[in-house]
Amino acid sequence: MKFGKHLETRQLALPEYNGHFIDYKSLKKLIKQLSLPAVGSNGILETGDESLVHQVLQEHKASFFFRLERELEKVNAYYLEKEADLRIKFDILRLRFEEFEKRGKLASKNTVSYRHLRDGIKKFERDLAHLEQFVELNRTGFSKVLKKWDKRSHSHTKDFYLATVVSVQPVFTRNEASELNDAVSVILMQLNEIGNSEDFFSGSFNARTVSTSYARVQDIDPVASSVASYSLSGGFKPQTEPDFFDIGTEIESWYLEALSIGKLKDEEPRWTLLRDFPQQKVQAFVESHVPHSRIDKNLIVRDALTKIFLLLVSSSIDDESLRVFFESAGSSIDLSYTEEDDVVFSKRNIFHEAAICEPHSRGFILLRALDQCKGSASFESTLRTLLNAQDANGRTPLHYACDLGKMEFVKLLLNSNLLDSVDILDNDSKTPLVLSVIKNQPEITEALLVLGHANPSPSVKDSGKPQFAPLNVACAYQNFAAAKLILDFSNFDLSAVQDSHGLCPLHIVAKNGGDAKMIELLVSHGSDPNRIDGFNGWTPVFYAIQEGHRNTVEELLKHGASIDIYDEDNLSPYFYALWEGHLSVVNLLRGHCSQKTDTTNPSMDPLRSVLEPTTVMRLEDSLHGIPDFTLPPPIIPLRKYGHNFLEKKIFVNLSFRAGTASIVLNKEDEMVLSSPGRITLTSNVSDIIPRNVILPTEDDDENFVVFQVDSLDGFSIDFEIFPSFGTRMIAKTTAMSSLFKGHDKQPSSKGAFILPLFDARLKNVGELVLDYTFIFPYSGRPLEITKYETYWKSTTGNETGKSGNQFITSSLSGTYTNFFLFPLNDGTLIVSPKKAFSTGPMDLKIFDLNANQLEKLMGYSLQGNHEGSKEVTYEQLLNERFTTLETLLNNTPPNAKLEIEVCFPTACEFESIPLKLSPLVNINDFIDNVLSSSFAHARQRFHNGMTSSIVFTSRNPEVCSILNWKQPNFPVLFYMNGLRKENGVLVKDTPHHLSHLSMDPEKVNYKEPCSRCIREAVQFASYNNLLGVIVPLELLRSSQQLVSEIRGRGLLVIGSLFEGENIAVDLAGEDINGVRTHDTLQFKGSIDM
Amino acid sequence: MSDKESGGASAKHPDLTEDTKPDTGEDPVPEVALPNDFSQCPRTDLVILISRMLSFLIRINDSIPKDNSSELTRFHSRVPPQISVYDYLMRLTRYSSLEPAVLIASVYYIDLLSAMYTAFSLNSLTVHRFLLTATTVGSKGLCDSFCTNSHYAKVGGVQCSELHVLESEFLKRVNYRILPRDDNILNCKAERREGLFVTATYAKENRGPNNGFNVLDTYYQKIIEIVGSYDSSPDKTKRAHYVMKTPPAPREAEAPKKKRAHEESESAGSQASSSCKKPA
């Protein structure tokens, strides 16, 4: 839907492909234009006459497809160019690798060549990923635009055209990218192997190799060491030429040597050694080793010193030592040096390296270079080129200096007057200014603006490329100082600034929870607090509310933001606050909200929808041409009896954490470069098909995998992790059946595994964290659905619609008596009279007692329904006495309707109150027992010719899902109850309102999912096929949209009263299915029959 | 006005058959001659005939007061649909390409279903869902090629899930005896009574006079006889008298006037569907 915006954002991240993407926007515009004449010629807007538009569009088919083909050609041509480019780069990389390998430069992971090569490969992988994204985005673009065309012109060209014209283009058929990806992985693997064998040999022959011990480096002849390591590891022949020498290897060892000197503690020896280094080591070596017949020795010395210096500049050696080295080497160091053949590698010059050096300023190098300039004009022009040069990342030295916050360096650069522009875009489309804003360096930002005259409000037109607006960046990073500077230095129209998503600065601030200062700044500079963005059609306050930033919301309201507005889906800000369950925001808004009820009441009047036949049915592709038509709904609604349940199978749910948080790859092992793109789950059970999970998982995606297996014995799952493209596995692991065993006796059905991840060489590379849920089938004799009628639910109205005119009715009607059921220490099912978890003056937790103790405490039998000789009435049993479930069920009056609230503390409650669970109790057996008693009750009633209706509710989502999966006979409702009303304000509490029992009220964990956030509760209920949700009535009343949104997911909506609240609810007047009071659950009578 | 005579007169002006002017009673109503074989009959004419037939039944059945709501069926709409029977049947025929046999069979199914399912009667609430179900079942049972349920549901204006339910309801009610045979009702009843599946067909002598396989022909003839006349039909969609090209077999060629009078008087009090029961 928002593909245009998405494309724009991606283009920002892929600047090298800019302008070569499919021009989605203009193609869309073209379709619009082509369809226009139909309207124009008639003079009147004939919106009804769609067929005319179709006809006109059909006539203009040729011109649309002409444009589309030009787009295709454009994309194709650029792809081929890029592909060839990458191919060449890869060949260079491979040659370089082979060369290095042959010459023994890859002896260990510490060598410079190794690092170079790895950086090169990393860069190459990034390029490759960009190419892949380019291909994917274009593929989507073409299919989207064709779909649009088909929709507008009522034709069926999409599939045919995609298959015959689009998909056959090289850009979409070549597997080059994944081939290259695999090839790179091979090199990486070999590189990795070098490292490993090095580790191995350094273990056994620890004195022989170039190791990290710097003291040793000085003593060991590096040539010999690398030869030694090679003869051992690679199977190469030992170098037989004694005269052979490689200046590159020497430079490397010199570099390491100088580096280790730089580590010396005392300044005197350090400086002396470094001062003498160029003469004593380098020149001496060259003098003695280089044959006299060879080229100019000075040249070699010069070259060697420059290279060493270049390496040292970016190392951790301190400024003073480096200056000593630099001065002693004197004129031998060529500051303008760059590696000429550096195509695949970094392309950095000395100034890049100097700017990159994070711990030290390295300003003296620039100063020295500037000094040199004064003498010669030719050097000045060289320096100008060098300072403006963009490296492989498209960055100039200024970028790096700004990024790392090197004030001195930035000032030097800006004052040098050698920079062509300070607004150069790097490969991430960022200017130095943007980088300084991101890194929160207000001084540098100021310097850039004052000294460099950086453009604070670049527009796309200026550079021809999309880029980040510094102000938006400042807003996103909450950088008040930068935002203020930018606003002070420019006088542009704030309303014109939008990011690629169409968000304005104030939206961005609101989304990120900006503080009062920031909002005030923007508003005082002319931001409209009620401006509607181009993405969701939201004003800033929507974003602040959705993210739950209470203070931001308050601040926005202070500045005049309106909350009486509706977005594209006709939802109000208040709705989002309720939906997301941000109580603090809800409380705030309740104060502000004008108490008027929604006027946009979606009509639930059946008669109206019948009289005006709605055209709600969506046209499916194969059914084009049939005019829309709907019969009035049937008088007997369609019913769905019961729900899916586990008959014999075991339900296994494995869920992955958000993003890629499930996969933890070892950081130090940097060989795993490609990021995980998907996980394949394969089970050893043959009838379970392998599943794929695409990473990173997103919030609203289904990030879980469900298996239903006959038995956990011998059930195992293989996990294989692949990159997004290519087939080379990154890592794999297996969950063995032993891991799954014994879970039916676990206290909770949930938990987490941590599995080790191995690469192809069985080396551990990280771990996989998974959350699991097991649900076991009911172990007893199920209630036969053929004999005992199950509940039913029916949905009428628009099936496909997200919300709107939907009716949900069910077999539940009338009033259900509610009681609390929970297990005792010994597993006895007990019904608590006061619906309380604790009893007596000491607040004894009933969980901690067993049946005997409770009987003694109470002074009566839990089973008996006789108090001495006097019979205890059902009402007394229910309201005054602790009693077992069985006793209560046996004493229920004929045709009783029961709501059994099954209480089992949630994991958070166990942990933070804290509560203890007896080892005799586990959730699986507990629920089996509850069901056994209920089934026995239902059977007995049936034999006696009576009916009994049972509804289960629970505040614990785990209980709800287990209850529902174990049986299809009784409906299950989820009771969202993580909030409480206190002095008119909503406050959070644990689902069972146990916070008053906690040892330390500060430490209570309220983070239980589903307990407050309606969105999560509804999602949970619909994933688990529950019949409905119980949500505080007050929330439902305050937003009509909430009811229709929940109902749109096919759930019954039941309002609940807060504790102590006692309002008479007239169900007929409410647009909900029922209401839950303290003692009863009342359902609205169904409309039919 | 005697429709027989006026019909005969207008047969000379076949051009006028497309005339949709309101019936002023002045122009003679054109007469259309239909082929003897129903499979040759133009479907438009067949749809007109059937919708006349159904309107006729609906008018009678709607006039019977309903005492309670216990006789609701799945075929009942909550309110009468706005679309006329003719338009609805036309829509089904056009978009689902119904064969003439299916159209006539759907009339036969009224009798079959009414006999087996007493709660069901064809009225303005049930006719649409019945037609949709009957044509769906008919197409699937009688034709070599047919559409998917989602297509039928789309054309009929119900959700696919509802059509599934309607279809299975219909089939269970008639014991899956959807091939038009004249002993179906007897067989069904026997099956209901004995709880067994009747495989042995009745002896030839127990069958109807037309050996049980020409049910649709019989229905075709009856429909033309009953509602062929423009004036007697409540559905005035098309001004035309329909007659058979060649007069039917002598036994059937009773005077239409007498027949019609007889049928009307017979069906007034009872299930309207009996109006097209063949003479035993």
PDB file of C-alpha atoms in Angstrom, chain A residues 288-501:
ATOM      1  CA  SER A 288      71.935  -4.869   3.809  1.00  0.00           C
ATOM      2  CA  HIS A 289      69.314  -6.905   2.016  1.00  0.00           C
ATOM      3  CA  VAL A 290      68.557  -5.183  -1.226  1.00  0.00           C
ATOM      4  CA  PRO A 291      71.050  -6.098  -3.887  1.00  0.00           C
ATOM      5  CA  HIS A 292      73.010  -3.159  -5.160  1.00  0.00           C
ATOM      6  CA  SER A 293      71.975  -3.772  -8.677  1.00  0.00           C
ATOM      7  CA  ARG A 294      68.357  -3.098  -7.850  1.00  0.00           C
ATOM      8  CA  ILE A 295      66.524   0.175  -8.113  1.00  0.00           C
ATOM      9  CA  ASP A 296      67.121   3.230  -6.039  1.00  0.00           C
ATOM     10  CA  LYS A 297      67.283   2.267  -2.437  1.00  0.00           C
ATOM     11  CA  ASN A 298      66.002   5.618  -1.336  1.00  0.00           C
ATOM     12  CA  LEU A 299      62.872   5.015  -3.227  1.00  0.00           C
ATOM     13  CA  ILE A 300      62.389   1.733  -1.458  1.00  0.00           C
ATOM     14  CA  VAL A 301      63.031   3.307   1.909  1.00  0.00           C
ATOM     15  CA  ARG A 302      60.667   6.129   1.135  1.00  0.00           C
ATOM     16  CA  ASP A 303      57.996   3.747   0.020  1.00  0.00           C
ATOM     17  CA  ALA A 304      58.443   1.518   3.029  1.00  0.00           C
ATOM     18  CA  LEU A 305      58.368   4.375   5.521  1.00  0.00           C
ATOM     19  CA  THR A 306      55.277   5.859   3.936  1.00  0.00           C
ATOM     20  CA  LYS A 307      53.492   2.574   4.098  1.00  0.00           C
ATOM     21  CA  ILE A 308      54.467   2.029   7.704  1.00  0.00           C
ATOM     22  CA  PHE A 309      53.314   5.515   8.511  1.00  0.00           C
ATOM     23  CA  LEU A 310      50.005   4.988   6.774  1.00  0.00           C
ATOM     24  CA  LEU A 311      49.453   1.874   8.833  1.00  0.00           C
ATOM     25  CA  LEU A 312      50.476   3.591  12.021  1.00  0.00           C
ATOM     26  CA  VAL A 313      48.192   6.555  11.483  1.00  0.00           C
ATOM     27  CA  SER A 314      45.065   4.512  11.941  1.00  0.00           C
ATOM     28  CA  SER A 315      46.530   2.401  14.749  1.00  0.00           C
ATOM     29  CA  SER A 316      46.247   3.092  18.418  1.00  0.00           C
ATOM     30  CA  ILE A 317      49.705   4.610  18.713  1.00  0.00           C
ATOM     31  CA  ASP A 318      49.566   7.965  20.489  1.00  0.00           C
ATOM     32  CA  ASP A 319      50.056  11.298  18.760  1.00  0.00           C
ATOM     33  CA  GLU A 320      53.323  12.198  20.417  1.00  0.00           C
ATOM     34  CA  SER A 321      55.030   8.964  19.468  1.00  0.00           C
ATOM     35  CA  LEU A 322      53.735   9.187  15.949  1.00  0.00           C
ATOM     36  CA  ARG A 323      54.992  12.731  15.661  1.00  0.00           C
ATOM     37  CA  VAL A 324      58.431  11.559  16.799  1.00  0.00           C
ATOM     38  CA  PHE A 325      58.377   8.850  14.173  1.00  0.00           C
ATOM     39  CA  PHE A 326      57.139  11.244  11.521  1.00  0.00           C
ATOM     40  CA  GLU A 327      59.788  13.835  12.268  1.00  0.00           C
ATOM     41  CA  SER A 328      62.633  11.379  12.339  1.00  0.00           C
ATOM     42  CA  ALA A 329      61.559   9.901   9.050  1.00  0.00           C
ATOM     43  CA  GLY A 330      61.454  13.459   7.864  1.00  0.00           C
ATOM     44  CA  SER A 331      60.988  14.003   4.217  1.00  0.00           C
ATOM     45  CA  SER A 332      60.892  10.306   3.477  1.00  0.00           C
ATOM     46  CA  ILE A 333      57.170  10.198   4.166  1.00  0.00           C
ATOM     47  CA  ASP A 334      55.006  11.139   1.261  1.00  0.00           C
ATOM     48  CA  LEU A 335      51.786  12.524   2.591  1.00  0.00           C
ATOM     49  CA  SER A 336      50.087  12.317  -0.764  1.00  0.00           C
ATOM     50  CA  TYR A 337      50.533   8.592  -1.011  1.00  0.00           C
ATOM     51  CA  THR A 338      47.606   6.367  -1.883  1.00  0.00           C
ATOM     52  CA  GLU A 339      47.616   2.799  -3.046  1.00  0.00           C
ATOM     53  CA  GLU A 340      47.047   3.022  -6.763  1.00  0.00           C
ATOM     54  CA  ASP A 341      45.657  -0.428  -7.313  1.00  0.00           C
ATOM     55  CA  ASP A 342      43.251  -0.075  -4.492  1.00  0.00           C
ATOM     56  CA  VAL A 343      40.043  -0.763  -6.349  1.00  0.00           C
ATOM     57  CA  VAL A 344      38.357  -3.226  -4.090  1.00  0.00           C
ATOM     58  CA  PHE A 345      39.764  -2.021  -0.858  1.00  0.00           C
ATOM     59  CA  SER A 346      39.269   1.042   1.173  1.00  0.00           C
ATOM     60  CA  LYS A 347      40.542   3.801  -1.169  1.00  0.00           C
ATOM     61  CA  ARG A 348      41.597   5.784   1.833  1.00  0.00           C
ATOM     62  CA  ASN A 349      44.510   8.186   1.925  1.00  0.00           C
ATOM     63  CA  ILE A 350      46.537   9.295   4.904  1.00  0.00           C
ATOM     64  CA  PHE A 351      44.024  11.957   5.813  1.00  0.00           C
ATOM     65  CA  HIS A 352      41.187   9.492   5.862  1.00  0.00           C
ATOM     66  CA  GLU A 353      43.231   7.298   8.115  1.00  0.00           C
ATOM     67  CA  ALA A 354      44.113  10.240  10.313  1.00  0.00           C
ATOM     68  CA  ALA A 355      40.467  11.228  10.620  1.00  0.00           C
ATOM     69  CA  ILE A 356      39.418   7.659  11.318  1.00  0.00           C
ATOM     70  CA  CYS A 357      41.817   7.272  14.215  1.00  0.00           C
ATOM     71  CA  GLU A 358      39.396   7.469  17.088  1.00  0.00           C
ATOM     72  CA  PRO A 359      41.533   7.753  20.233  1.00  0.00           C
ATOM     73  CA  HIS A 360      43.937  10.410  18.968  1.00  0.00           C
ATOM     74  CA  SER A 361      43.448  13.633  17.153  1.00  0.00           C
ATOM     75  CA  ARG A 362      46.218  13.234  14.521  1.00  0.00           C
ATOM     76  CA  GLY A 363      45.801  16.913  13.815  1.00  0.00           C
ATOM     77  CA  PHE A 364      49.510  17.438  13.453  1.00  0.00           C
ATOM     78  CA  ILE A 365      49.565  15.532  10.184  1.00  0.00           C
ATOM     79  CA  LEU A 366      47.115  17.913   8.680  1.00  0.00           C
ATOM     80  CA  LEU A 367      48.989  20.854  10.115  1.00  0.00           C
ATOM     81  CA  ARG A 368      52.218  19.605   8.646  1.00  0.00           C
ATOM     82  CA  ALA A 369      50.568  19.070   5.291  1.00  0.00           C
ATOM     83  CA  LEU A 370      49.186  22.573   5.394  1.00  0.00           C
ATOM     84  CA  ASP A 371      52.642  23.885   6.201  1.00  0.00           C
ATOM     85  CA  GLN A 372      54.006  22.100   3.199  1.00  0.00           C
ATOM     86  CA  CYS A 373      51.343  23.722   1.069  1.00  0.00           C
ATOM     87  CA  LYS A 374      52.577  27.160   1.798  1.00  0.00           C
ATOM     88  CA  GLY A 375      55.715  26.428  -0.110  1.00  0.00           C
ATOM     89  CA  SER A 376      54.330  24.825  -3.208  1.00  0.00           C
ATOM     90  CA  ALA A 377      51.223  25.376  -5.201  1.00  0.00           C
ATOM     91  CA  SER A 378      51.444  21.953  -6.729  1.00  0.00           C
ATOM     92  CA  PHE A 379      51.262  20.316  -3.334  1.00  0.00           C
ATOM     93  CA  GLU A 380      48.306  22.464  -2.504  1.00  0.00           C
ATOM     94  CA  SER A 381      46.354  21.096  -5.400  1.00  0.00           C
ATOM     95  CA  THR A 382      47.377  17.553  -4.463  1.00  0.00           C
ATOM     96  CA  LEU A 383      46.230  18.179  -0.934  1.00  0.00           C
ATOM     97  CA  ARG A 384      42.974  19.593  -2.183  1.00  0.00           C
ATOM     98  CA  THR A 385      42.344  16.391  -4.089  1.00  0.00           C
ATOM     99  CA  LEU A 386      43.282  14.306  -1.094  1.00  0.00           C
ATOM    100  CA  LEU A 387      41.098  16.175   1.361  1.00  0.00           C
ATOM    101  CA  ASN A 388      38.113  16.013  -0.920  1.00  0.00           C
ATOM    102  CA  ALA A 389      38.670  12.421  -1.893  1.00  0.00           C
ATOM    103  CA  GLN A 390      35.861  10.000  -1.168  1.00  0.00           C
ATOM    104  CA  ASP A 391      36.859   6.561  -0.019  1.00  0.00           C
ATOM    105  CA  ALA A 392      35.078   3.303  -0.716  1.00  0.00           C
ATOM    106  CA  ASN A 393      32.262   4.376   1.592  1.00  0.00           C
ATOM    107  CA  GLY A 394      31.957   7.655  -0.239  1.00  0.00           C
ATOM    108  CA  ARG A 395      33.279   9.541   2.733  1.00  0.00           C
ATOM    109  CA  THR A 396      35.774  12.364   2.883  1.00  0.00           C
ATOM    110  CA  PRO A 397      38.104  12.896   5.857  1.00  0.00           C
ATOM    111  CA  LEU A 398      35.579  15.459   7.075  1.00  0.00           C
ATOM    112  CA  HIS A 399      32.923  12.773   7.306  1.00  0.00           C
ATOM    113  CA  TYR A 400      35.079  10.660   9.540  1.00  0.00           C
ATOM    114  CA  ALA A 401      36.157  13.583  11.685  1.00  0.00           C
ATOM    115  CA  CYS A 402      32.537  14.617  12.186  1.00  0.00           C
ATOM    116  CA  ASP A 403      31.439  11.084  12.803  1.00  0.00           C
ATOM    117  CA  LEU A 404      34.053  10.596  15.509  1.00  0.00           C
ATOM    118  CA  GLY A 405      33.588  14.035  16.956  1.00  0.00           C
ATOM    119  CA  LYS A 406      37.159  15.245  16.360  1.00  0.00           C
ATOM    120  CA  MET A 407      36.655  18.916  16.857  1.00  0.00           C
ATOM    121  CA  GLU A 408      40.235  19.937  16.294  1.00  0.00           C
ATOM    122  CA  PHE A 409      40.470  18.049  13.059  1.00  0.00           C
ATOM    123  CA  VAL A 410      37.192  19.432  11.782  1.00  0.00           C
ATOM    124  CA  LYS A 411      38.289  22.964  12.517  1.00  0.00           C
ATOM    125  CA  LEU A 412      41.584  22.435  10.765  1.00  0.00           C
ATOM    126  CA  LEU A 413      39.840  21.033   7.749  1.00  0.00           C
ATOM    127  CA  LEU A 414      37.304  23.825   7.638  1.00  0.00           C
ATOM    128  CA  ASN A 415      39.936  26.503   8.101  1.00  0.00           C
ATOM    129  CA  SER A 416      42.192  25.059   5.451  1.00  0.00           C
ATOM    130  CA  ASN A 417      39.944  26.467   2.745  1.00  0.00           C
ATOM    131  CA  LEU A 418      40.786  23.448   0.700  1.00  0.00           C
ATOM    132  CA  LEU A 419      37.403  21.768   0.869  1.00  0.00           C
ATOM    133  CA  ASP A 420      35.277  22.006  -2.238  1.00  0.00           C
ATOM    134  CA  SER A 421      32.096  21.383  -0.375  1.00  0.00           C
ATOM    135  CA  VAL A 422      31.054  20.375   3.102  1.00  0.00           C
ATOM    136  CA  ASP A 423      27.813  18.890   1.882  1.00  0.00           C
ATOM    137  CA  ILE A 424      29.140  15.786   0.208  1.00  0.00           C
ATOM    138  CA  LEU A 425      26.941  12.731   0.489  1.00  0.00           C
ATOM    139  CA  ASP A 426      28.503   9.464   1.492  1.00  0.00           C
ATOM    140  CA  ASN A 427      27.196   6.047   0.531  1.00  0.00           C
ATOM    141  CA  ASP A 428      24.602   6.205   3.259  1.00  0.00           C
ATOM    142  CA  SER A 429      23.344   9.523   1.860  1.00  0.00           C
ATOM    143  CA  LYS A 430      24.703  11.372   4.854  1.00  0.00           C
ATOM    144  CA  THR A 431      26.545  14.658   4.909  1.00  0.00           C
ATOM    145  CA  PRO A 432      29.147  15.534   7.568  1.00  0.00           C
ATOM    146  CA  LEU A 433      26.512  17.759   9.134  1.00  0.00           C
ATOM    147  CA  VAL A 434      24.093  14.860   9.484  1.00  0.00           C
ATOM    148  CA  LEU A 435      26.830  12.708  10.987  1.00  0.00           C
ATOM    149  CA  SER A 436      27.679  15.347  13.555  1.00  0.00           C
ATOM    150  CA  VAL A 437      24.006  15.640  14.453  1.00  0.00           C
ATOM    151  CA  ILE A 438      23.660  11.888  14.829  1.00  0.00           C
ATOM    152  CA  LYS A 439      26.707  11.746  17.070  1.00  0.00           C
ATOM    153  CA  ASN A 440      25.341  14.628  19.139  1.00  0.00           C
ATOM    154  CA  GLN A 441      28.347  16.912  18.619  1.00  0.00           C
ATOM    155  CA  PRO A 442      26.831  20.385  18.853  1.00  0.00           C
ATOM    156  CA  GLU A 443      30.211  22.102  18.626  1.00  0.00           C
ATOM    157  CA  ILE A 444      31.027  20.411  15.382  1.00  0.00           C
ATOM    158  CA  THR A 445      27.557  21.107  14.091  1.00  0.00           C
ATOM    159  CA  GLU A 446      28.087  24.713  14.921  1.00  0.00           C
ATOM    160  CA  ALA A 447      31.539  24.741  13.333  1.00  0.00           C
ATOM    161  CA  LEU A 448      30.154  23.195  10.176  1.00  0.00           C
ATOM    162  CA  LEU A 449      27.375  25.721   9.997  1.00  0.00           C
ATOM    163  CA  VAL A 450      29.503  28.748  10.891  1.00  0.00           C
ATOM    164  CA  LEU A 451      32.862  27.977   9.376  1.00  0.00           C
ATOM    165  CA  GLY A 452      31.861  25.602   6.646  1.00  0.00           C
ATOM    166  CA  HIS A 453      28.568  27.234   5.739  1.00  0.00           C
ATOM    167  CA  ALA A 454      26.982  23.827   5.526  1.00  0.00           C
ATOM    168  CA  ASN A 455      23.531  23.848   4.074  1.00  0.00           C
ATOM    169  CA  PRO A 456      21.118  23.243   6.965  1.00  0.00           C
ATOM    170  CA  SER A 457      18.168  22.485   4.741  1.00  0.00           C
ATOM    171  CA  PRO A 458      19.290  20.698   1.637  1.00  0.00           C
ATOM    172  CA  SER A 459      16.535  19.783  -0.727  1.00  0.00           C
ATOM    173  CA  VAL A 460      16.453  17.016  -3.239  1.00  0.00           C
ATOM    174  CA  LYS A 461      16.668  19.525  -6.022  1.00  0.00           C
ATOM    175  CA  ASP A 462      20.043  20.814  -4.828  1.00  0.00           C
ATOM    176  CA  SER A 463      21.931  17.608  -5.209  1.00  0.00           C
ATOM    177  CA  GLY A 464      19.625  15.579  -7.372  1.00  0.00           C
ATOM    178  CA  LYS A 465      19.799  12.833  -4.800  1.00  0.00           C
ATOM    179  CA  PRO A 466      17.552  12.169  -1.881  1.00  0.00           C
ATOM    180  CA  GLN A 467      19.206  12.777   1.435  1.00  0.00           C
ATOM    181  CA  PHE A 468      18.485  13.199   5.094  1.00  0.00           C
ATOM    182  CA  ALA A 469      17.312  16.543   6.311  1.00  0.00           C
ATOM    183  CA  PRO A 470      19.576  17.482   9.226  1.00  0.00           C
ATOM    184  CA  LEU A 471      16.624  18.795  11.185  1.00  0.00           C
ATOM    185  CA  ASN A 472      14.779  15.507  10.903  1.00  0.00           C
ATOM    186  CA  VAL A 473      17.886  13.686  11.989  1.00  0.00           C
ATOM    187  CA  ALA A 474      18.263  16.005  14.960  1.00  0.00           C
ATOM    188  CA  CYS A 475      14.648  15.310  15.878  1.00  0.00           C
ATOM    189  CA  ALA A 476      15.037  11.569  15.530  1.00  0.00           C
ATOM    190  CA  TYR A 477      18.116  11.557  17.753  1.00  0.00           C
ATOM    191  CA  GLN A 478      16.588  13.959  20.279  1.00  0.00           C
ATOM    192  CA  ASN A 479      19.433  16.339  19.687  1.00  0.00           C
ATOM    193  CA  PHE A 480      18.087  19.594  20.999  1.00  0.00           C
ATOM    194  CA  ALA A 481      21.264  21.626  20.617  1.00  0.00           C
ATOM    195  CA  ALA A 482      21.668  20.597  16.998  1.00  0.00           C
ATOM    196  CA  ALA A 483      18.040  21.257  16.195  1.00  0.00           C
ATOM    197  CA  LYS A 484      18.306  24.692  17.711  1.00  0.00           C
ATOM    198  CA  LEU A 485      21.461  25.459  15.749  1.00  0.00           C
ATOM    199  CA  ILE A 486      19.943  24.282  12.509  1.00  0.00           C
ATOM    200  CA  LEU A 487      16.807  26.296  13.049  1.00  0.00           C
ATOM    201  CA  ASP A 488      18.841  29.368  13.998  1.00  0.00           C
ATOM    202  CA  PHE A 489      20.991  29.132  10.934  1.00  0.00           C
ATOM    203  CA  SER A 490      18.227  28.727   8.490  1.00  0.00           C
ATOM    204  CA  ASN A 491      14.958  30.355   7.904  1.00  0.00           C
ATOM    205  CA  PHE A 492      13.140  27.724   5.978  1.00  0.00           C
ATOM    206  CA  ASP A 493       9.551  26.724   6.086  1.00  0.00           C
ATOM    207  CA  LEU A 494       9.206  24.010   8.691  1.00  0.00           C
ATOM    208  CA  SER A 495       6.143  22.605   7.055  1.00  0.00           C
ATOM    209  CA  ALA A 496       8.135  21.734   3.962  1.00  0.00           C
ATOM    210  CA  VAL A 497      10.474  19.363   5.770  1.00  0.00           C
ATOM    211  CA  GLN A 498       9.417  15.763   5.529  1.00  0.00           C
ATOM    212  CA  ASP A 499      11.419  12.620   5.770  1.00  0.00           C
ATOM    213  CA  SER A 500      11.145   9.840   3.265  1.00  0.00           C
ATOM    214  CA  HIS A 501       8.157   8.452   5.125  1.00  0.00           C
TER     215      HIS A 501
END
